[in-house]
mmCIF file of C-alpha atoms and ligand atoms in Angstrom:
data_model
loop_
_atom_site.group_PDB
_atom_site.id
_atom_site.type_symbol
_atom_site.label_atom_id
_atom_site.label_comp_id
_atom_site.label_asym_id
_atom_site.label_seq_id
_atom_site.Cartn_x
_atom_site.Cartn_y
_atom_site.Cartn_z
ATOM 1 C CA UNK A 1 -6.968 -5.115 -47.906
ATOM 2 C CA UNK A 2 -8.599 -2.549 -45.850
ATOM 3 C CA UNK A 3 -5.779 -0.902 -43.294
ATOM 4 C CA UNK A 4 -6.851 1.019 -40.472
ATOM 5 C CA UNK A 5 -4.813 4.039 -38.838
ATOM 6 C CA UNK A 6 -5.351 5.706 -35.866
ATOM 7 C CA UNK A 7 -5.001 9.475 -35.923
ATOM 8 C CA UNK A 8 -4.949 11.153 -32.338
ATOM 9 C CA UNK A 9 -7.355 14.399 -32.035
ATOM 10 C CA UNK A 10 -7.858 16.572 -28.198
ATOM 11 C CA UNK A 11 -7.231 14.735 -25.178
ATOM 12 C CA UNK A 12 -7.878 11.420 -25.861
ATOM 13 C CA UNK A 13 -9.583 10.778 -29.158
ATOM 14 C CA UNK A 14 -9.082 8.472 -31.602
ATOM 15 C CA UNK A 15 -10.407 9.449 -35.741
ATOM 16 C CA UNK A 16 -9.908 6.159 -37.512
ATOM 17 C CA UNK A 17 -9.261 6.562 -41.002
ATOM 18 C CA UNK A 18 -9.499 3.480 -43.083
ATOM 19 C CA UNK A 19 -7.492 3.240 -46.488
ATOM 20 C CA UNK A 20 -7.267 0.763 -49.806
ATOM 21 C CA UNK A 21 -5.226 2.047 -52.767
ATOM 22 C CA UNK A 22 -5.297 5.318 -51.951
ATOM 23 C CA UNK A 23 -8.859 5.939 -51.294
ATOM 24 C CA UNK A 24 -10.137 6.686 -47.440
ATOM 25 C CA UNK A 25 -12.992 7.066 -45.316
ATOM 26 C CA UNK A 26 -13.135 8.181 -41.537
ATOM 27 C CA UNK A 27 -14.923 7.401 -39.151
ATOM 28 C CA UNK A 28 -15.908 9.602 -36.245
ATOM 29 C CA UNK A 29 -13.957 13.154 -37.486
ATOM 30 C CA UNK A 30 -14.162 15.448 -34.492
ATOM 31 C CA UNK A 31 -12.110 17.911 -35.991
ATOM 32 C CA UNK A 32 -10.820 17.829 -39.575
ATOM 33 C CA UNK A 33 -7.395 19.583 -39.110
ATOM 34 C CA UNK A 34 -5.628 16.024 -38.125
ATOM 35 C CA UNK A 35 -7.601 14.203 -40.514
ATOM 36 C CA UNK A 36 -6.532 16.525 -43.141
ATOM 37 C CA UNK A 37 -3.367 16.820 -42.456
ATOM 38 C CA UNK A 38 -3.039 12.956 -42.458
ATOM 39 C CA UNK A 39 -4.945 12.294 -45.898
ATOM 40 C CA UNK A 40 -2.689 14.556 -47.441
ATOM 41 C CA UNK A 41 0.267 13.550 -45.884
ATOM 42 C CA UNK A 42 -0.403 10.150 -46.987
ATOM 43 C CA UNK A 43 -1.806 11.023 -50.547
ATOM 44 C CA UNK A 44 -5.227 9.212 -49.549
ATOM 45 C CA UNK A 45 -8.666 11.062 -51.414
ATOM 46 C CA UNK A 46 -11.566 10.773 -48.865
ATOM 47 C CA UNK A 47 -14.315 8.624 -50.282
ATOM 48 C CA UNK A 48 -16.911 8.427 -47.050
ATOM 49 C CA UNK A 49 -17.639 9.875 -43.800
ATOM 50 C CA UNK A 50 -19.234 7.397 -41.251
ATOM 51 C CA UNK A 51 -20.525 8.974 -37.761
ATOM 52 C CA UNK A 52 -21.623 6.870 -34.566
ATOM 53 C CA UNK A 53 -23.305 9.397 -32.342
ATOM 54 C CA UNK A 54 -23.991 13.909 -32.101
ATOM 55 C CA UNK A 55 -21.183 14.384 -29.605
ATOM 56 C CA UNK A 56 -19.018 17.354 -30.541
ATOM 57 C CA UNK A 57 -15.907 15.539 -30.152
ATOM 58 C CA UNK A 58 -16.899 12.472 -33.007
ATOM 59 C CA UNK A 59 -18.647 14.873 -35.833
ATOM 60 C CA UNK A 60 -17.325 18.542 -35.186
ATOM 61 C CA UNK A 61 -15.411 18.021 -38.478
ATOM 62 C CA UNK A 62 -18.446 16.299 -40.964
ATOM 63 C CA UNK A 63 -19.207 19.190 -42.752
ATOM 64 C CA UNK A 64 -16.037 20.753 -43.352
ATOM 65 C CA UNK A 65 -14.771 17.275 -44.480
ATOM 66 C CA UNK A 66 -17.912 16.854 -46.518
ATOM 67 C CA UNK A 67 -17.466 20.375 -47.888
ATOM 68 C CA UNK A 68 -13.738 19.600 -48.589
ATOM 69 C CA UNK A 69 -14.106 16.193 -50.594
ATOM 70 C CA UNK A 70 -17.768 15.963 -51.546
ATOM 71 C CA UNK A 71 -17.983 12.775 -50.040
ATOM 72 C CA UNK A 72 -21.214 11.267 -48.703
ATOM 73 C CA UNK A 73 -21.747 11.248 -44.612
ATOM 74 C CA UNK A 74 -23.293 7.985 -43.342
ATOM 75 C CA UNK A 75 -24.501 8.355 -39.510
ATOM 76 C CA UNK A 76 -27.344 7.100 -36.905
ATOM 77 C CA UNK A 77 -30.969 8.112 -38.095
ATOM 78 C CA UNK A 78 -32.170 9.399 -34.607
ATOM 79 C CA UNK A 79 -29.196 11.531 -33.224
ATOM 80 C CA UNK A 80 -29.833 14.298 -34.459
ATOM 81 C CA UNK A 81 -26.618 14.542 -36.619
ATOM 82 C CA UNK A 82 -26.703 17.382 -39.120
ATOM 83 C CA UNK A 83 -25.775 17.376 -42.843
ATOM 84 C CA UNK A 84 -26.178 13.456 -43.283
ATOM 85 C CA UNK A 85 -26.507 11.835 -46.667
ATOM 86 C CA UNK A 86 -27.308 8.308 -45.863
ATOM 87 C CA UNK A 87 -29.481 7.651 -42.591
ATOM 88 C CA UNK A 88 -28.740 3.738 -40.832
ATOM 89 C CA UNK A 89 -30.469 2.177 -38.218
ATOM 90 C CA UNK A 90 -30.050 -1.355 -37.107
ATOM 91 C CA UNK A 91 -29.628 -4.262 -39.355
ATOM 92 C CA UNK A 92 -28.978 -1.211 -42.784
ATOM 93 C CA UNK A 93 -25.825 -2.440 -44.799
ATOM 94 C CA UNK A 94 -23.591 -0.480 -46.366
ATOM 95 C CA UNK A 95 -20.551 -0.923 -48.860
ATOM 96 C CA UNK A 96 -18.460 2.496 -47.983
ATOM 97 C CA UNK A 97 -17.451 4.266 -51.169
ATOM 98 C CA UNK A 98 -14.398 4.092 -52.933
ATOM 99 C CA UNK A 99 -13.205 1.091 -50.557
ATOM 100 C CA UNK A 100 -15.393 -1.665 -51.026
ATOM 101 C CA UNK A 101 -16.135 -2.214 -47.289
ATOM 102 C CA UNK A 102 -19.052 -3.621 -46.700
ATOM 103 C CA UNK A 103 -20.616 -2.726 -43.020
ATOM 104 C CA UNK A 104 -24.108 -3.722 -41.182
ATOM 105 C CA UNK A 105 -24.759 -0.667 -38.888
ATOM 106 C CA UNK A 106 -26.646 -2.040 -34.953
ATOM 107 C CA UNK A 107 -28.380 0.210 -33.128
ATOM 108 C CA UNK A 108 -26.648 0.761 -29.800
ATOM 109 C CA UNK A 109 -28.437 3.198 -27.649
ATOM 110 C CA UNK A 110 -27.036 4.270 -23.989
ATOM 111 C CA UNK A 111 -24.066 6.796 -24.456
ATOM 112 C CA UNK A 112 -26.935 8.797 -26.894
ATOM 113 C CA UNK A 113 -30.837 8.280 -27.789
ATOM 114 C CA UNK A 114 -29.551 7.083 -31.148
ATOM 115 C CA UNK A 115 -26.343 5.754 -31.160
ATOM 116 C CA UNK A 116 -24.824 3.074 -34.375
ATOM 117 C CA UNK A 117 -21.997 1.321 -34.373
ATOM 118 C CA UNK A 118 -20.365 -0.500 -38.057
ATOM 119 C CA UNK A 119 -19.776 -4.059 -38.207
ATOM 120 C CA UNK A 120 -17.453 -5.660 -40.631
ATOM 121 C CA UNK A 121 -17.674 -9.372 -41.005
ATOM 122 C CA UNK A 122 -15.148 -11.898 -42.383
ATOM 123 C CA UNK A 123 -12.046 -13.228 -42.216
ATOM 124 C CA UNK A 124 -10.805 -9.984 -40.597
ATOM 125 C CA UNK A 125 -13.989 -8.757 -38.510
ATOM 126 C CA UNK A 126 -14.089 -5.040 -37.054
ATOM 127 C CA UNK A 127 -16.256 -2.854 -35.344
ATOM 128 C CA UNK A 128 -16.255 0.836 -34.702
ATOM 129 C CA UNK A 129 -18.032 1.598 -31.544
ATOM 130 C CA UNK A 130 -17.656 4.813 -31.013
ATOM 131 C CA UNK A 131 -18.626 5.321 -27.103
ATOM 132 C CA UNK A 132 -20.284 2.344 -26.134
ATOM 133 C CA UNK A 133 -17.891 -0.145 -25.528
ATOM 134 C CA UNK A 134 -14.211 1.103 -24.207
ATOM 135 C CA UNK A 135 -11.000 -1.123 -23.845
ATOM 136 C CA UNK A 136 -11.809 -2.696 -20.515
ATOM 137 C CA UNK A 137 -14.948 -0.259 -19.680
ATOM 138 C CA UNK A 138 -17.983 1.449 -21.900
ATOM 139 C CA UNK A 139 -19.459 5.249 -21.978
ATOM 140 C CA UNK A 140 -21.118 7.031 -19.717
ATOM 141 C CA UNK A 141 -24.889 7.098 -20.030
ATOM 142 C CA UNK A 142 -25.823 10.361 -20.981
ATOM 143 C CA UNK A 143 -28.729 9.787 -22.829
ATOM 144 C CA UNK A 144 -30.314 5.792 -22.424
ATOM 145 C CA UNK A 145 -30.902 3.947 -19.716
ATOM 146 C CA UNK A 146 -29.161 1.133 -18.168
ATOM 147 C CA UNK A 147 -30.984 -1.389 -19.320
ATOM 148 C CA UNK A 148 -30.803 0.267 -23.093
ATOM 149 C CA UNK A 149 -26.635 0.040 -22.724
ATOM 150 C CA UNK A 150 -26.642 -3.099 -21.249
ATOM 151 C CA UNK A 151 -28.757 -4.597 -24.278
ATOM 152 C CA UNK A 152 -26.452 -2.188 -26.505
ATOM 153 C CA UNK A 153 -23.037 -3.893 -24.349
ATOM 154 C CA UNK A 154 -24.658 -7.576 -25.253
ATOM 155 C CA UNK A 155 -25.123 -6.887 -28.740
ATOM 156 C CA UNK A 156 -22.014 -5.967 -29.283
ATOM 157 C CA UNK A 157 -20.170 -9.030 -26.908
ATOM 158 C CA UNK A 158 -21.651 -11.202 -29.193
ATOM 159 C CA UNK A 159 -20.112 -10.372 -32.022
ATOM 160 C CA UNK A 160 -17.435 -13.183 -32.795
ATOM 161 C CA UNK A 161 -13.933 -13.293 -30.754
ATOM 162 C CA UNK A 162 -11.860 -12.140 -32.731
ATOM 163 C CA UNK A 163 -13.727 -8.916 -33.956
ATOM 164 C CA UNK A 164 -11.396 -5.727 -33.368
ATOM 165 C CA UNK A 165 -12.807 -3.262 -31.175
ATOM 166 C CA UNK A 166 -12.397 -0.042 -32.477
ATOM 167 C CA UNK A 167 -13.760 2.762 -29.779
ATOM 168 C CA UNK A 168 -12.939 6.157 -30.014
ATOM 169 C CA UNK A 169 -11.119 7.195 -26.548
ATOM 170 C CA UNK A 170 -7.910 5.999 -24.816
ATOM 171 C CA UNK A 171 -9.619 5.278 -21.529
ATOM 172 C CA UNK A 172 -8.174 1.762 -21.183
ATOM 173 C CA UNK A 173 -5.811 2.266 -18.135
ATOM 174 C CA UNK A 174 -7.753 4.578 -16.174
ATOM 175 C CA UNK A 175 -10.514 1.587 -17.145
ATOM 176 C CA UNK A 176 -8.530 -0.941 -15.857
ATOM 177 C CA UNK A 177 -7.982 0.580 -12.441
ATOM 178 C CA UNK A 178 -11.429 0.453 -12.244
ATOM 179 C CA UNK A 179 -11.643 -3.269 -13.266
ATOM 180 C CA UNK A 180 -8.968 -4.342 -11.115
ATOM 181 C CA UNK A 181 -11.124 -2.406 -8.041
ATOM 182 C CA UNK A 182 -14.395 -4.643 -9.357
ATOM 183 C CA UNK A 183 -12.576 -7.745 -9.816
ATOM 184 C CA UNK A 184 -9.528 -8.241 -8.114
ATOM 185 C CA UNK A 185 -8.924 -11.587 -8.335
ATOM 186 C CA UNK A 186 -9.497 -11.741 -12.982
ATOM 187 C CA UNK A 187 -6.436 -13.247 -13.684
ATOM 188 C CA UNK A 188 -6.519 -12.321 -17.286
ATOM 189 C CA UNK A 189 -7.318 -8.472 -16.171
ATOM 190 C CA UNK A 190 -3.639 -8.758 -14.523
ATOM 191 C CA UNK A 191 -2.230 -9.601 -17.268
ATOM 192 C CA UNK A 192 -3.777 -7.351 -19.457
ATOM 193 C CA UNK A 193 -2.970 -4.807 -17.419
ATOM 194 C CA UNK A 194 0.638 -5.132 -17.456
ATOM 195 C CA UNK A 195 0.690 -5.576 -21.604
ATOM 196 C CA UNK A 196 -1.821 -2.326 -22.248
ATOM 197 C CA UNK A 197 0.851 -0.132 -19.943
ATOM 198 C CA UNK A 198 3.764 -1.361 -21.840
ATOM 199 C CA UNK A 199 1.820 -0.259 -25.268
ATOM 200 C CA UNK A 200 0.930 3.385 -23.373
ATOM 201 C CA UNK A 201 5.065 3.281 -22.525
ATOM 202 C CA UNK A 202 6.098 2.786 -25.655
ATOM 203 C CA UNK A 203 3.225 5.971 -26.583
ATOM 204 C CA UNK A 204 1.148 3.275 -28.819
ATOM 205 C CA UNK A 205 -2.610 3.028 -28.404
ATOM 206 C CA UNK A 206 -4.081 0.539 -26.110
ATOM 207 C CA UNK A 207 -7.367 0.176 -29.002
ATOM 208 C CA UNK A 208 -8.137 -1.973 -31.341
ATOM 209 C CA UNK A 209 -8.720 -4.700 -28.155
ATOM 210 C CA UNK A 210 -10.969 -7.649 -29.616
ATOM 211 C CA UNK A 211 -14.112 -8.960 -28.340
ATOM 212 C CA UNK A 212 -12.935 -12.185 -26.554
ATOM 213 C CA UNK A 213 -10.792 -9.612 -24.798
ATOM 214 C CA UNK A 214 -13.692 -7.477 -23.420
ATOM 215 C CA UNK A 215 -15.485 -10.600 -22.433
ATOM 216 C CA UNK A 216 -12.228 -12.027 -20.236
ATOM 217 C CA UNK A 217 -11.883 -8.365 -18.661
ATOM 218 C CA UNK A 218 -14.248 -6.056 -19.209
ATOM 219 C CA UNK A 219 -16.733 -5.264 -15.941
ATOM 220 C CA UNK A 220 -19.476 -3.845 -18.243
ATOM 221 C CA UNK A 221 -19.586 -7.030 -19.552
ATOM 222 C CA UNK A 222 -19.306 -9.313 -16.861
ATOM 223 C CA UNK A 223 -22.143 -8.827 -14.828
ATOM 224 C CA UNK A 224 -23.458 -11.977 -14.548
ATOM 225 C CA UNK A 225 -19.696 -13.166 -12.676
ATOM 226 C CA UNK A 226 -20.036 -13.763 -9.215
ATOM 227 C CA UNK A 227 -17.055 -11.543 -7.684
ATOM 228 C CA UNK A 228 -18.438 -8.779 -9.874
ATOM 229 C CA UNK A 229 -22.077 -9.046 -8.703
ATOM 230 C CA UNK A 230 -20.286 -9.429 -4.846
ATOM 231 C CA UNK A 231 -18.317 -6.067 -5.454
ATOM 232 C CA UNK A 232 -21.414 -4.209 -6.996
ATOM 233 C CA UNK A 233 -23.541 -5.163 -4.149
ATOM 234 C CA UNK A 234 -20.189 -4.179 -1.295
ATOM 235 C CA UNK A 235 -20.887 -1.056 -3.037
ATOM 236 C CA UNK A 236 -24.239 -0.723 -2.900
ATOM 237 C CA UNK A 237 -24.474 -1.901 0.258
ATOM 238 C CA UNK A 238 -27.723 -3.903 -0.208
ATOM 239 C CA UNK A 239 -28.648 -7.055 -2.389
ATOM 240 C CA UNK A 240 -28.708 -6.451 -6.123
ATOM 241 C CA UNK A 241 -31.314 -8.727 -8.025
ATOM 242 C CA UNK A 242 -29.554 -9.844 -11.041
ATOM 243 C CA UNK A 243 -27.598 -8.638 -13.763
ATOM 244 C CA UNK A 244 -28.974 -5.544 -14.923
ATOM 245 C CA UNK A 245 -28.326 -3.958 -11.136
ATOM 246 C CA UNK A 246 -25.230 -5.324 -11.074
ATOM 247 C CA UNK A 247 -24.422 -2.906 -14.175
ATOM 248 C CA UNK A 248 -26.212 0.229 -12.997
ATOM 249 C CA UNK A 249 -24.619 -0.176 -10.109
ATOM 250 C CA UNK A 250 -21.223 -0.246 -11.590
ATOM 251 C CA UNK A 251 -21.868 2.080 -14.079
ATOM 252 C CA UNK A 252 -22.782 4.821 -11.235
ATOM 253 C CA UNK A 253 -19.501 3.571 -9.151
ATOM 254 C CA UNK A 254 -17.370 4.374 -11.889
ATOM 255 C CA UNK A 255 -18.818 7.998 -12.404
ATOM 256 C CA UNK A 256 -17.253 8.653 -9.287
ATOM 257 C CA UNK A 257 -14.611 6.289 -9.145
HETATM 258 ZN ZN1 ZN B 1 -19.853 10.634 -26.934
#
């Protein structure tokens, strides 16, 4: 079985390194010092580097990795990430190296012109995200347009329940207060709430959340829910026709929330 382990990098990053039998890949290496540190603490070779999007902060440490290991680097076709050995787009498949893990790669554009997240399905479904979808919120657009990260945020909510959501920030609380400001009365958002601050008190991430999670609580996703398309359009202060408003109007009320 595959395990997954977090390993903290910067503020608020998350480099998930996944590990069978001694053999690893990671996903998302921002900087290599952690992800060294924590191979060879835990006697793990690195087998694959998988990348969702250009930002600094998720491949800063590809080639030195690369350089280090000799290990193939998997990332999005379009986003302009250098030193790439395997180019994915939507509906590619993958088995990653030295962990038979087999992963189908969506296109989810928004956050960047080219972003990918990694699917695994099964009895134990995962996906790495990277900044698309947060715990309880989803990246900023930097890149796409709303109606590209919308598309990109329904893609990815209908993936089955139970699928792990692996992003790569802890953003959930600060998320959450946002939430709770959209949708006040989301009874499951109150109690989720109260069990992700008991993780962050304890010091123990908030992510993986799973899928039927982010559908219960998650704004970004709930656009179509009538207190959410009320709040958007208190905000707006004008009627918002449908959906798709709803979430560019939320998105730009949580820039500056
Ligand atoms: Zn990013």
């Amino acid at each position: 079985m595959v395990r997954i382990h977090a390993v903290p990098a910067f503020q608020d990053n998350y480099l998930w390194v996944l590990e069978r039998d001694g053999r690893a890949a990671v996903v998302d290496p921002g900087d290599a010092a952690p992800v060294q540190r924590f191979l060879e603490d835990n006697g793990l070779a690195l087998d694959a580097i998988l990348a969702t999007h250009h930002h600094g902060d998720h491949i800063g440490g590809v080639l030195e990795l690369a350089a280090r290991w000799k290990c193939p680097v998997f990332g999005p076709a379009h986003d302009g990430v250098e030193g790439l050995s395997r180019r994915l787009g939507e509906g590619d498949r993958i088995v990653v190296p030295g962990l038979d893990y087999a992963l189908r790669v969506l296109d989810v554009p928004g956050h960047t012109a080219g972003h990918i997240a990694y699917v695994h399905e099964g009895d134990d479904p995962v996906v790495f995200c990277g900044d698309t979808l947060f715990a309880c919120g989803c990246g900023r657009l930097f890149e796409g347009t709303p109606g590209q990260m919308s598309e990109s945020l329904a893609k990815l909510a209908a993936l089955p329940g139970e699928t792990r959501v692996y992003c790569a920030h802890e953003y959930t609380m600060s998320n959450i207060r946002f939430a709770e400001a959209v949708e006040p009365g989301n009874a499951r958002l109150a109690e989720r709430k109260a069990r992700e601050a008991a993780k962050r008190g304890r010091g123990v991430p908030t992510v993986p959340s799973t899928i039927a999670e982010e559908r219960a609580t998650n704004p970004f996703l709930r656009c179509g829910e009538p207190e959410v398309a009320a709040a958007a359009e208190r905000h707006a202060g004008r009627p918002l026709d449908g959906p798709l408003q709803v979430f560019a109007e939320i998105r730009e009320w949580k820039n500056r929330f």
